[in-house]
Phi, psi and omega in degrees: 000313181298318180296324179294317179298315179297324181294326183274348180284151173299152184299325179296322180293321178296318179296318178296320177297318179298316178297320181300312182291326176294319179297324179296331183277341188303315183277357184264149177282158177233139178267128176240141179266129177246107182263144175224170186233140176238135176230137181204156173281148177214157180284335184212158177283172178275069176246180180052235184258009182292148180221139185291138176234121182263130181226020180200177179289165182290158176279332185218125179245165177304323182289350175282345176283127191246355182249349172220165176274107185262133173266334183205152170230131188202181176054057183284140172227138184254150169215122180260126185203127176052051176063015174237146175247127180254138178240116175255142186200162176282134170245119176273112183278116183297324185288313181275347182056045175208162179279143174228164185259118179263165183222134172228160182230156176205148175264339184235359182079001182248309182260125188243145175239121177290138181257285184188176168287120184269335182207128175221142179231169175296344180247167183293138176233148175199184170047061187275080178293115182250142181201165179244134177228115188067233177258005184257149178251131184233161175213138172238092175277157172290129180224042182299334178295339176262000177061033178211157169256116189250136173259118178260152175232138180276126176275338179211076187305137006266022182244185173056062179272130179231149179292122179267322185197147170270113183281318182217149170255131179140175184266077180251143182241149170052050180294132186235115189259145174201163177251140177196135176061032178079009179231166171260140180231155180209125170268140176218139177269155174204181178292350178267341182136214180259121178260151177234127179236158178215156179207153179285335178213163183300321181263014180275191180275127179267130179234153182277140180295145180303331181267005180279138002288137182282343179212136184250003177278108186280344181268324188236122169068017179256322182278127182303148182236030178135178184298139174293137181256123171250111189217124179053043177080000180249153182241133178232130171252151181241138186221148179283145173248113191262018177239140007277359178204164180299138178082018185287313186195179178218150181239156177249136179235126175273125179274121185261342179210125181215104176226180178298335185247342188228154177210131175217149176214157178277167176299148185283157176236141177296130181234334179226138173202167179298154181240193182277340181290147181301327188289334182233023185295327184279338179154173177219148186214013185200144172209156174221147186223131179224134179272138179268166178299333180287349185096344176288170180238146168257131179237124177248135179216158177242158178209165183216158170242162179246126178250137177253120184230142173304136185303317183297318178297318179298316181291319180295320179299318179295318179297318179297318179295319179297316179295320180298315179292321179298328180272011173100003180287147179224155175296156177291149183268076176258095192272323185282131177259119183293143176295147179263155178277159176092202183198173179220135179211202179239151177230155181280155175090174181261000000 
């Protein structure tokens, strides 16, 4: 009804209404989420009853991104290869107002060096699950703005990512791929809940599981919160908990039965939540875990704080940055990320 009324109004009246509603917002504050990333070594993954405990500042902040103006860094995914650890993550570009995929490197999993934006598209990207299959490097970023789930392949890892295959058509978010029982599986979120797909091979035909959607609660525990963990014969999926607000916490679910026809999981356990530190006080919503040759684990997680800014100040800052970039301005090239003090590990119990 409202769209019909606006359609029938003269264009001048519509413009006046738009100005009126913008003017109403000028004096009001706006909440912005500032996400950062923490990476640390741990003796064990966040399986069983383990729960993440944060005891230090983040490893990567928005200001560590040096080639675009970043408002947030989130959704970290790790890949360990040839004695180097690569960290792929979402960078929210203030100027373009969309997500792009950033890249950082480390030799020890502690000290990180930001590299560059590794992948950018005309549409928003996030949640860049990166993995190696055979000798090839792949990535499945969230591309719901393009209404497809896209499989990218690196022609010159860790750069030069090209679309290898369209896995799914539709509005799916945070698709999480894993192998189990000789098949490929994938969880994907949507407005209907959590979907489960399977295929005999990565480039094969993907079909939806008979019990999909496995969960229909779109606010709690339906949207994936990181890579599925297959550890010691057990499978764990991680999911975001969106109450009382987005990015509040994440839960772990142990999958007890997974076949072509059946799916079962246990009740979830809290695994991520906001801490006392300013950088993650408002909540945490994503983690990734990779085992090293030493037997230790690297765990990457993100967290956020909420900043309240006057709307006019927030809007003017964005406009100034866009004009600055249009006139040839670039961020400073501060590539080395200083190590942070303290540590992050896992603790037993809820």
